[in-house]
Coordinates of C-alpha atoms in Angstrom, one line a residue:
Chain A
M13 CA 179.7 -35.6 -144.1
W14 CA 179.6 -37.9 -140.6
A15 CA 176.7 -39.1 -143.0
E16 CA 178.7 -40.5 -145.7
I17 CA 181.2 -41.5 -143.0
A18 CA 178.4 -43.4 -141.6
V19 CA 177.8 -45.1 -145.4
S20 CA 181.5 -45.8 -146.0
G21 CA 181.2 -47.6 -142.2
V22 CA 178.6 -49.3 -143.1
K23 CA 179.6 -50.7 -146.1
L24 CA 183.3 -52.0 -144.8
A25 CA 181.6 -53.7 -142.0
V26 CA 179.1 -55.0 -144.4
I27 CA 182.4 -56.4 -146.8
A28 CA 185.0 -57.0 -144.1
G29 CA 182.2 -58.9 -142.5
M30 CA 181.8 -61.3 -145.7
L31 CA 185.2 -61.5 -146.5
L32 CA 186.1 -63.0 -142.8
T33 CA 183.5 -65.3 -143.3
V34 CA 184.6 -66.5 -146.4
V35 CA 187.7 -68.0 -144.7
P36 CA 185.9 -70.2 -143.0
I37 CA 183.5 -71.3 -145.6
M38 CA 186.8 -71.8 -147.9
T39 CA 188.2 -74.5 -145.4
W40 CA 185.3 -76.1 -145.1
V41 CA 185.0 -76.1 -148.8
E42 CA 188.8 -76.7 -149.3
R43 CA 189.2 -80.0 -147.0
R44 CA 185.8 -81.7 -147.9
G45 CA 186.5 -80.9 -151.8
A46 CA 189.8 -82.4 -151.4
A47 CA 188.3 -85.4 -149.5
F48 CA 186.1 -85.3 -152.0
I49 CA 188.4 -85.2 -154.9
Q50 CA 190.5 -88.0 -153.5
D51 CA 187.5 -90.4 -153.0
R52 CA 187.3 -90.5 -148.8
L53 CA 185.1 -88.8 -146.9
G54 CA 187.1 -85.6 -145.0
P55 CA 185.8 -84.4 -141.8
N56 CA 182.0 -84.7 -141.2
R57 CA 181.9 -84.6 -137.2
V58 CA 181.3 -81.6 -136.1
G59 CA 177.5 -80.5 -136.9
P60 CA 175.4 -81.2 -139.9
W61 CA 178.5 -82.4 -142.3
G62 CA 181.2 -81.6 -140.9
L63 CA 179.7 -77.3 -141.4
L64 CA 180.7 -76.7 -138.0
Q65 CA 184.6 -77.7 -138.3
P66 CA 186.3 -74.6 -138.6
L67 CA 185.4 -73.3 -135.9
A68 CA 186.3 -75.7 -134.4
D69 CA 189.8 -74.7 -135.5
A70 CA 189.7 -71.5 -135.1
V71 CA 189.1 -72.6 -131.2
K72 CA 192.2 -75.3 -131.5
L73 CA 194.2 -72.7 -132.9
L74 CA 193.5 -70.4 -131.1
F75 CA 193.9 -72.0 -127.5
K76 CA 197.3 -73.7 -128.5
E77 CA 200.7 -72.4 -126.8
D78 CA 202.3 -69.5 -128.9
V79 CA 206.0 -70.4 -129.1
T80 CA 208.4 -67.8 -129.5
P81 CA 211.7 -69.8 -130.7
A82 CA 214.6 -68.5 -129.1
H83 CA 217.1 -67.5 -131.8
V84 CA 214.6 -65.1 -133.8
S85 CA 214.0 -61.6 -134.6
K86 CA 211.7 -60.3 -131.9
G87 CA 209.5 -57.5 -133.1
L88 CA 209.8 -58.5 -137.3
Y89 CA 209.2 -62.1 -136.7
F90 CA 205.4 -60.1 -134.7
L91 CA 205.6 -57.5 -137.3
A92 CA 205.3 -60.6 -140.4
P93 CA 201.2 -62.3 -139.6
A94 CA 200.5 -58.9 -139.4
I95 CA 201.7 -57.4 -142.3
A96 CA 200.1 -60.0 -144.4
V97 CA 196.5 -59.9 -142.5
F98 CA 196.8 -56.2 -142.7
V99 CA 197.0 -56.2 -146.8
A100 CA 195.1 -58.9 -146.9
L101 CA 192.1 -56.9 -145.1
S102 CA 192.4 -53.4 -147.1
T103 CA 192.7 -54.3 -150.6
F104 CA 189.0 -54.7 -151.4
I105 CA 187.6 -51.5 -150.9
V106 CA 188.0 -50.6 -154.9
I107 CA 185.9 -53.8 -155.7
P108 CA 182.1 -53.1 -156.6
F109 CA 180.6 -56.1 -155.2
A110 CA 177.1 -55.1 -156.5
K111 CA 175.0 -52.7 -158.5
A112 CA 173.4 -49.9 -155.9
E113 CA 170.8 -46.7 -158.8
G114 CA 169.3 -45.1 -156.5
I115 CA 169.3 -46.4 -152.8
E116 CA 170.2 -44.1 -150.1
L117 CA 171.1 -44.4 -146.9
F118 CA 171.5 -41.8 -144.6
G119 CA 170.6 -39.6 -147.4
V120 CA 173.3 -40.4 -149.0
P121 CA 173.8 -41.8 -152.3
L122 CA 174.9 -45.4 -152.2
K123 CA 176.8 -45.6 -155.3
G124 CA 177.3 -49.2 -155.6
L125 CA 178.2 -51.5 -152.9
I126 CA 181.7 -50.4 -152.6
V127 CA 184.3 -49.1 -150.1
A128 CA 185.8 -46.2 -151.8
P129 CA 183.7 -44.9 -155.4
D130 CA 185.5 -41.9 -155.9
L131 CA 189.0 -43.1 -155.4
N132 CA 190.3 -42.4 -158.6
I133 CA 193.5 -45.0 -159.5
G134 CA 191.3 -48.1 -158.6
V135 CA 193.8 -50.9 -160.0
L136 CA 196.6 -48.9 -159.2
Y137 CA 195.9 -49.4 -155.6
L138 CA 195.3 -52.9 -155.8
L139 CA 198.0 -53.8 -157.4
A140 CA 200.4 -51.3 -155.4
L141 CA 199.0 -52.8 -151.8
S142 CA 199.0 -56.4 -153.6
S143 CA 203.1 -55.6 -154.0
I144 CA 203.5 -55.1 -151.0
S145 CA 201.7 -58.5 -149.9
V146 CA 205.6 -60.6 -150.2
Y147 CA 206.9 -58.1 -147.0
G148 CA 204.8 -60.5 -144.8
I149 CA 205.8 -63.9 -146.5
V150 CA 209.9 -62.8 -146.6
L151 CA 209.6 -61.5 -143.0
A152 CA 208.6 -64.6 -142.1
G153 CA 211.0 -66.3 -143.1
W154 CA 213.8 -63.7 -142.5
A155 CA 212.7 -63.4 -138.9
S156 CA 212.2 -66.5 -137.6
N157 CA 216.3 -67.6 -138.2
N158 CA 215.9 -70.9 -139.8
K159 CA 217.1 -72.3 -143.1
Y160 CA 213.5 -73.8 -144.6
S161 CA 212.2 -70.2 -143.7
L162 CA 214.6 -68.0 -145.3
L163 CA 214.7 -70.5 -148.1
G164 CA 210.4 -70.3 -148.7
G165 CA 210.7 -66.8 -147.9
L166 CA 213.4 -66.0 -150.8
R167 CA 211.6 -68.2 -153.4
S168 CA 208.8 -66.5 -152.3
S169 CA 209.9 -62.6 -153.5
A170 CA 211.3 -64.3 -156.3
Q171 CA 208.1 -65.6 -157.5
L172 CA 206.2 -62.4 -156.8
I173 CA 208.2 -59.7 -158.4
S174 CA 208.3 -62.5 -161.8
Y175 CA 204.2 -62.7 -161.8
E176 CA 203.3 -59.5 -160.5
L177 CA 204.7 -58.3 -164.3
A178 CA 202.6 -60.7 -165.9
M179 CA 199.2 -59.5 -163.8
T180 CA 200.2 -56.0 -164.1
L181 CA 200.5 -56.5 -168.4
A182 CA 197.6 -58.3 -168.2
V183 CA 195.5 -55.7 -166.7
L184 CA 196.6 -53.3 -168.8
G185 CA 195.1 -54.8 -171.2
V186 CA 191.8 -54.7 -170.0
L187 CA 192.7 -51.3 -168.8
L188 CA 193.3 -49.5 -172.3
A189 CA 190.0 -51.5 -173.5
S190 CA 187.4 -49.4 -170.8
G191 CA 189.8 -46.1 -170.7
D192 CA 189.7 -45.6 -167.1
L193 CA 191.1 -47.0 -163.6
R194 CA 188.2 -47.2 -161.8
L195 CA 186.4 -50.9 -161.6
T196 CA 183.2 -49.6 -161.8
T197 CA 183.7 -48.5 -164.9
V198 CA 185.4 -51.8 -165.5
V199 CA 182.0 -53.0 -165.0
E200 CA 180.1 -51.0 -167.5
H201 CA 182.1 -51.5 -170.2
Q202 CA 181.5 -55.0 -170.0
A203 CA 177.5 -54.6 -170.3
K204 CA 177.6 -56.4 -173.5
L205 CA 180.6 -57.8 -173.6
W206 CA 182.7 -59.5 -171.3
N207 CA 186.3 -59.1 -171.2
V208 CA 187.3 -62.8 -171.7
V209 CA 185.9 -63.5 -174.9
P210 CA 188.1 -60.6 -176.6
Q211 CA 190.7 -60.8 -174.0
F212 CA 190.7 -64.5 -173.4
F213 CA 194.8 -64.9 -173.1
G214 CA 195.1 -61.9 -170.8
F215 CA 192.4 -64.1 -168.4
L216 CA 194.8 -67.0 -169.2
V217 CA 197.8 -64.7 -167.6
F218 CA 195.6 -63.3 -165.3
L219 CA 194.2 -66.6 -163.6
V220 CA 197.9 -68.5 -163.8
A221 CA 199.0 -65.3 -161.8
A222 CA 196.6 -65.0 -159.3
F223 CA 197.7 -68.9 -158.5
A224 CA 201.4 -67.5 -158.0
E225 CA 200.3 -64.5 -156.0
T226 CA 198.0 -66.4 -153.6
N227 CA 201.1 -69.4 -153.2
R228 CA 198.4 -71.9 -154.0
L229 CA 199.3 -75.3 -156.1
P230 CA 201.0 -75.5 -158.4
F231 CA 203.0 -72.1 -157.0
D232 CA 203.0 -72.9 -153.7
L233 CA 206.6 -73.1 -153.5
A234 CA 207.1 -71.0 -150.6
E235 CA 205.7 -73.5 -148.4
A236 CA 206.3 -76.7 -150.1
E237 CA 206.1 -78.7 -147.1
N238 CA 207.4 -81.8 -148.7
E239 CA 211.0 -80.6 -149.3
L240 CA 210.9 -76.8 -147.3
V241 CA 208.4 -78.4 -143.9
A242 CA 206.3 -75.8 -143.7
G243 CA 208.6 -72.7 -145.3
Y244 CA 208.3 -69.0 -144.4
H245 CA 206.2 -70.7 -141.8
V246 CA 207.6 -73.0 -139.6
E247 CA 208.5 -71.6 -136.8
L248 CA 205.0 -70.0 -136.6
S249 CA 202.5 -71.1 -134.4
S250 CA 199.0 -71.0 -132.5
M251 CA 197.4 -67.4 -133.9
K252 CA 200.4 -66.1 -136.0
F253 CA 200.4 -69.1 -138.1
A254 CA 196.3 -68.7 -138.1
A255 CA 196.7 -65.3 -139.3
F256 CA 199.1 -66.2 -142.4
M257 CA 195.9 -69.1 -143.2
M258 CA 193.4 -66.5 -143.0
S259 CA 195.5 -63.6 -145.0
E260 CA 195.9 -66.4 -148.1
Y261 CA 191.8 -67.4 -147.8
I262 CA 191.1 -63.4 -147.7
N263 CA 193.3 -62.8 -150.9
M264 CA 191.9 -65.8 -152.8
T265 CA 189.0 -64.1 -152.5
T266 CA 190.0 -60.7 -153.3
I267 CA 191.5 -62.2 -156.5
S268 CA 188.7 -63.7 -157.2
A269 CA 186.4 -60.4 -157.1
L270 CA 189.1 -59.2 -159.2
A271 CA 189.4 -61.5 -161.7
T272 CA 185.0 -61.2 -161.9
T273 CA 185.2 -57.5 -161.8
L274 CA 188.0 -57.6 -165.0
Y275 CA 186.7 -59.9 -166.9
L276 CA 183.8 -62.1 -166.3
G277 CA 181.7 -58.6 -166.6
G278 CA 181.3 -57.8 -162.4
W279 CA 177.8 -57.7 -161.6
Q280 CA 176.4 -58.2 -164.8
L281 CA 174.6 -61.3 -166.3
P282 CA 175.1 -60.5 -170.5
G283 CA 171.1 -59.6 -171.7
V284 CA 169.5 -59.2 -168.3
A285 CA 169.2 -56.0 -166.8
M286 CA 169.5 -55.4 -163.4
P287 CA 166.9 -53.8 -161.9
D288 CA 166.9 -50.5 -159.7
G289 CA 166.9 -50.4 -155.7
W290 CA 167.5 -52.8 -153.4
L291 CA 165.9 -55.6 -155.6
G292 CA 168.8 -55.0 -157.7
L293 CA 171.4 -54.4 -154.9
V294 CA 170.6 -58.2 -154.0
L295 CA 170.5 -59.6 -157.8
S296 CA 173.7 -58.1 -158.5
F297 CA 175.3 -59.7 -155.3
A298 CA 174.0 -62.7 -155.9
V299 CA 175.6 -63.0 -159.6
F300 CA 178.5 -61.6 -158.1
M301 CA 179.0 -64.1 -155.5
A302 CA 178.3 -66.6 -157.7
K303 CA 180.7 -66.2 -160.0
V304 CA 183.3 -65.5 -157.1
G305 CA 182.2 -68.8 -155.5
F306 CA 183.1 -70.7 -159.4
L307 CA 186.7 -68.8 -159.0
L308 CA 187.1 -69.7 -155.1
W309 CA 186.7 -74.1 -156.4
L310 CA 188.3 -73.4 -159.7
F311 CA 191.3 -72.5 -157.0
V312 CA 190.3 -75.8 -154.8
W313 CA 190.0 -77.8 -157.7
V314 CA 193.4 -76.9 -159.0
R315 CA 195.3 -77.3 -155.7
W316 CA 194.0 -81.3 -155.9
T317 CA 194.6 -81.8 -159.2
L318 CA 198.0 -80.6 -160.6
P319 CA 201.3 -81.9 -158.8
R320 CA 203.3 -78.6 -157.5
F321 CA 206.3 -76.9 -160.4
R322 CA 209.8 -77.1 -159.9
Y323 CA 210.9 -73.8 -159.1
D324 CA 213.0 -73.6 -162.5
Q325 CA 210.0 -74.7 -164.4
L326 CA 208.2 -72.3 -162.1
M327 CA 210.9 -68.9 -163.1
R328 CA 210.8 -70.2 -167.0
L329 CA 207.3 -70.3 -167.6
G330 CA 206.4 -66.8 -165.4
W331 CA 209.6 -64.9 -167.4
K332 CA 209.1 -66.9 -171.2
G333 CA 205.3 -67.9 -171.0
L334 CA 203.1 -65.7 -169.4
I335 CA 205.0 -62.3 -169.4
P336 CA 205.3 -62.8 -173.7
L337 CA 201.4 -63.8 -174.1
A338 CA 200.2 -60.5 -171.9
L339 CA 202.4 -58.5 -174.2
L340 CA 200.5 -59.9 -177.2
N341 CA 197.5 -59.6 -175.4
L342 CA 197.7 -56.3 -175.7
L343 CA 199.1 -55.7 -178.9
W344 CA 195.7 -57.1 -179.7
V345 CA 194.2 -55.5 -177.5
S346 CA 195.3 -52.1 -178.9
V347 CA 195.2 -52.9 -182.6
A348 CA 191.4 -54.3 -181.9
L349 CA 191.0 -50.6 -180.5
A350 CA 193.0 -48.5 -182.9
R351 CA 190.4 -50.3 -185.7
G352 CA 187.4 -49.7 -183.8
W353 CA 186.8 -53.3 -183.5
L354 CA 186.1 -53.6 -180.0
Chain B
M21 CA 193.5 -31.3 -139.4
E22 CA 194.8 -31.5 -142.6
L23 CA 197.9 -30.1 -141.6
A24 CA 197.9 -32.2 -138.5
I25 CA 198.2 -35.5 -140.8
F26 CA 201.0 -33.8 -142.9
Y27 CA 202.6 -32.5 -140.3
L28 CA 202.2 -36.6 -138.3
V29 CA 203.5 -37.9 -142.1
A30 CA 206.2 -35.9 -142.7
A31 CA 207.1 -36.7 -139.1
V32 CA 207.1 -40.5 -139.4
A33 CA 209.0 -40.0 -142.7
V34 CA 212.1 -37.7 -141.8
L35 CA 212.7 -40.2 -138.5
S36 CA 212.4 -43.7 -140.3
A37 CA 214.5 -41.7 -143.1
L38 CA 217.3 -40.7 -139.9
V39 CA 216.9 -44.9 -138.9
A40 CA 217.1 -45.9 -142.6
V41 CA 220.9 -44.5 -142.7
A42 CA 221.6 -44.4 -138.8
H43 CA 220.3 -48.3 -137.9
R44 CA 223.0 -51.2 -137.7
N45 CA 220.9 -53.9 -139.2
P46 CA 220.4 -53.6 -143.3
V47 CA 216.9 -55.6 -143.0
V48 CA 215.7 -52.5 -140.6
N49 CA 217.7 -50.2 -143.0
V50 CA 215.9 -51.8 -145.5
L51 CA 213.0 -51.6 -143.9
S52 CA 212.3 -48.4 -142.7
L53 CA 213.6 -47.2 -146.0
I54 CA 210.2 -48.6 -146.5
V55 CA 208.5 -46.5 -144.6
T56 CA 209.3 -44.0 -145.7
F57 CA 208.9 -43.9 -148.5
F58 CA 205.0 -44.7 -147.9
C59 CA 205.2 -41.4 -146.3
V60 CA 206.4 -39.7 -149.8
A61 CA 203.3 -41.7 -151.2
A62 CA 201.2 -40.3 -148.0
V63 CA 202.8 -36.7 -148.8
F64 CA 201.6 -37.4 -153.1
A65 CA 198.2 -38.3 -152.1
M66 CA 197.5 -34.8 -149.7
Q67 CA 198.5 -33.5 -152.5
G68 CA 195.7 -35.1 -155.1
A69 CA 198.7 -36.7 -157.1
D70 CA 196.8 -40.2 -156.7
F71 CA 198.6 -41.6 -159.9
L72 CA 202.4 -40.6 -158.2
A73 CA 201.1 -42.1 -155.0
G74 CA 200.2 -45.4 -155.9
A75 CA 203.2 -45.9 -158.6
Q76 CA 205.2 -44.5 -155.5
V77 CA 204.2 -47.6 -153.2
L78 CA 203.9 -50.2 -156.3
I79 CA 207.2 -49.3 -158.3
Y80 CA 209.9 -48.1 -155.1
A81 CA 208.3 -50.2 -151.7
G82 CA 207.3 -52.8 -153.5
A83 CA 209.5 -53.9 -156.0
I84 CA 212.6 -52.3 -156.1
L85 CA 213.0 -52.5 -152.2
V86 CA 211.4 -56.3 -152.4
L87 CA 214.8 -56.7 -154.3
F88 CA 216.9 -54.6 -152.4
L89 CA 215.4 -57.2 -149.3
F90 CA 216.2 -59.8 -151.4
V91 CA 219.9 -59.5 -152.7
V92 CA 220.3 -57.8 -148.2
M93 CA 219.1 -61.8 -147.2
L94 CA 220.7 -63.6 -149.7
L95 CA 224.2 -61.8 -149.1
G96 CA 223.2 -62.0 -145.7
A97 CA 225.0 -58.9 -145.6
P98 CA 226.8 -58.2 -141.5
V99 CA 225.4 -56.9 -138.6
V100 CA 227.5 -53.7 -138.6
S101 CA 229.0 -53.8 -134.8
G102 CA 231.9 -51.9 -132.9
E103 CA 232.2 -48.0 -133.3
E104 CA 235.1 -47.7 -135.6
N105 CA 234.9 -45.4 -138.9
P106 CA 236.0 -47.1 -141.6
R107 CA 235.2 -44.2 -144.6
P108 CA 235.9 -41.1 -142.6
V109 CA 236.3 -38.8 -145.9
Q110 CA 232.9 -40.3 -147.6
K111 CA 230.9 -40.0 -144.4
T112 CA 231.9 -36.2 -144.3
L113 CA 231.3 -35.3 -148.2
G114 CA 228.3 -37.2 -147.9
A115 CA 226.9 -35.1 -145.1
F116 CA 227.4 -32.2 -146.6
L117 CA 226.5 -32.8 -150.1
A118 CA 223.2 -33.7 -148.3
A119 CA 223.3 -30.7 -146.7
A120 CA 223.8 -28.5 -149.4
V121 CA 221.0 -30.8 -151.2
G122 CA 218.8 -30.3 -148.4
I123 CA 219.1 -26.3 -148.3
G124 CA 218.7 -26.1 -152.4
A125 CA 215.6 -27.5 -152.1
F126 CA 214.3 -25.8 -149.3
F127 CA 214.7 -22.1 -151.1
L128 CA 214.0 -23.8 -154.6
F129 CA 210.8 -24.9 -153.1
S130 CA 210.1 -22.1 -150.6
S131 CA 210.0 -19.7 -153.9
L132 CA 208.4 -21.6 -155.9
R133 CA 204.9 -21.6 -152.8
E134 CA 203.5 -18.5 -154.8
A135 CA 203.0 -20.5 -158.0
E136 CA 201.0 -23.3 -156.0
T137 CA 197.9 -24.1 -158.2
K138 CA 195.8 -26.8 -156.5
L139 CA 196.4 -30.5 -157.7
S140 CA 193.0 -31.3 -156.1
E141 CA 190.8 -29.3 -158.0
A142 CA 192.3 -30.4 -161.4
G143 CA 190.3 -33.5 -161.1
N144 CA 191.6 -36.6 -162.6
T145 CA 195.1 -36.1 -162.7
T146 CA 195.8 -39.5 -164.1
R147 CA 194.6 -38.8 -167.8
A148 CA 195.8 -35.4 -167.3
L149 CA 199.2 -36.9 -167.0
G150 CA 198.8 -39.8 -169.6
R151 CA 198.1 -37.1 -171.7
L152 CA 200.8 -34.9 -171.2
L153 CA 203.3 -38.5 -171.5
V154 CA 202.1 -39.8 -174.5
G155 CA 201.9 -36.5 -176.0
P156 CA 203.7 -32.8 -175.4
H157 CA 206.5 -35.2 -173.3
L158 CA 206.0 -38.0 -175.6
F159 CA 209.9 -37.8 -176.9
A160 CA 211.1 -37.9 -173.0
F161 CA 209.2 -40.4 -172.5
E162 CA 210.8 -42.7 -174.9
L163 CA 214.1 -41.7 -174.0
V164 CA 213.8 -43.0 -170.8
S165 CA 212.2 -46.0 -171.7
V166 CA 215.6 -46.3 -174.1
V167 CA 217.9 -45.4 -171.6
L168 CA 216.2 -48.1 -168.8
L169 CA 216.4 -50.9 -171.9
A170 CA 220.2 -49.8 -171.6
A171 CA 220.6 -50.2 -168.6
L172 CA 218.7 -53.9 -167.9
V173 CA 221.0 -55.3 -171.7
G174 CA 223.9 -53.5 -170.4
A175 CA 223.9 -55.7 -166.6
L176 CA 223.1 -58.5 -168.6
V177 CA 226.5 -58.2 -171.2
L178 CA 228.0 -57.3 -167.8
V179 CA 226.8 -60.4 -165.9
K180 CA 227.3 -63.0 -169.1
R181 CA 231.3 -61.6 -169.2
K182 CA 231.9 -63.4 -166.2
H183 CA 231.0 -66.7 -167.0

């Protein structure tokens, strides 16, 4: 019993530590990447290539004065960033980050680098929690008692409801093909062929919806700095603002990891059998992180390439473009499964 | 241990349900209803019905209440102030009905206790549930979806007529 708890604790520490490390790295990649795309240098003064810039940012944010405006709804104003970070930090426990066959820790088999290997509703848990994440933004928008914030919060809730539907439909295709809600099974199912090949349109829908779910450009209508100032976090300062920034980057990482798991074969490489033991753990983890890294770069790449959508364009794309496409994908997967092609 | 967690969750559920009914600020009402739904999901999970727990959070806490919150914020429902009681009949009737349902449910469930089966020992309840839904209960399942679709179309028709 205690050994199992210890193993879960170690996994939790490793994976949460990794996620929290991704945040400063991604802020650096974002700023340098933006500079690279816009043909300028970006932050390059703190540390080699500006690598220590995130550290300086963090110190700055921590020591900024924490202003609480007079007319905010106090409780909710403080609760909102907490909800955002809580959801961001609790979603990743069902994602298998690496293979761990034949490894024992404290006498307990590791069952893969995944915090909750026995939770048999894997994907459902992830979708359920990510549907909660909207509350952080909506409440921040409402509690700030500011019209720009409120508009940002309202836009965000409408956007998340619309795109969550498309995303769930796309995920259903993958679940149908692998026949289990557990992500470990989904990964093992893709040993021969990654899901992205037979379900390319499902992947496309998932990816577009992922941009909307994480409030990233071209779908960052909730903050839209040149019309809503900064949307739902206009009135948030210092660490409360940082909490939202952090949760945005953690959500990006989680959703990239989910996309990798569902469509890009997880920790597997086609035609390469991962060895058992610690070597396999390290290799498969490296493969997984390489795929996640590519998707994260895609987020940055798209953000600095495409302009923002207009609100009605966003809604039209969601309801008239993505949902029918996801349904067609589902139909195709069902037919292919029934005919035995997959 | 399990019993202690159950009592904690149950207490929070009842308390937040009371706040959901009694608080004067509509936004707080909706938020505390979310807490209630989370507690119900926790009870489902403790009974081994993990699919139901996930669906409860995904559909009720995550989708329906977001819509509630959306409407409350958009319409800017006023914070009720003052002690006047605008609908005395409805209030009494509502309390009476709620009490009747509560007592009825209590007697119903206390008679069920004999036939209790441990869901947590049944293994993968999600698969079993899926097989039941599209197997023996296919007709009821499809009927429900048709009713929902009709409601959807009905709402659209009603909205269209106003313009």
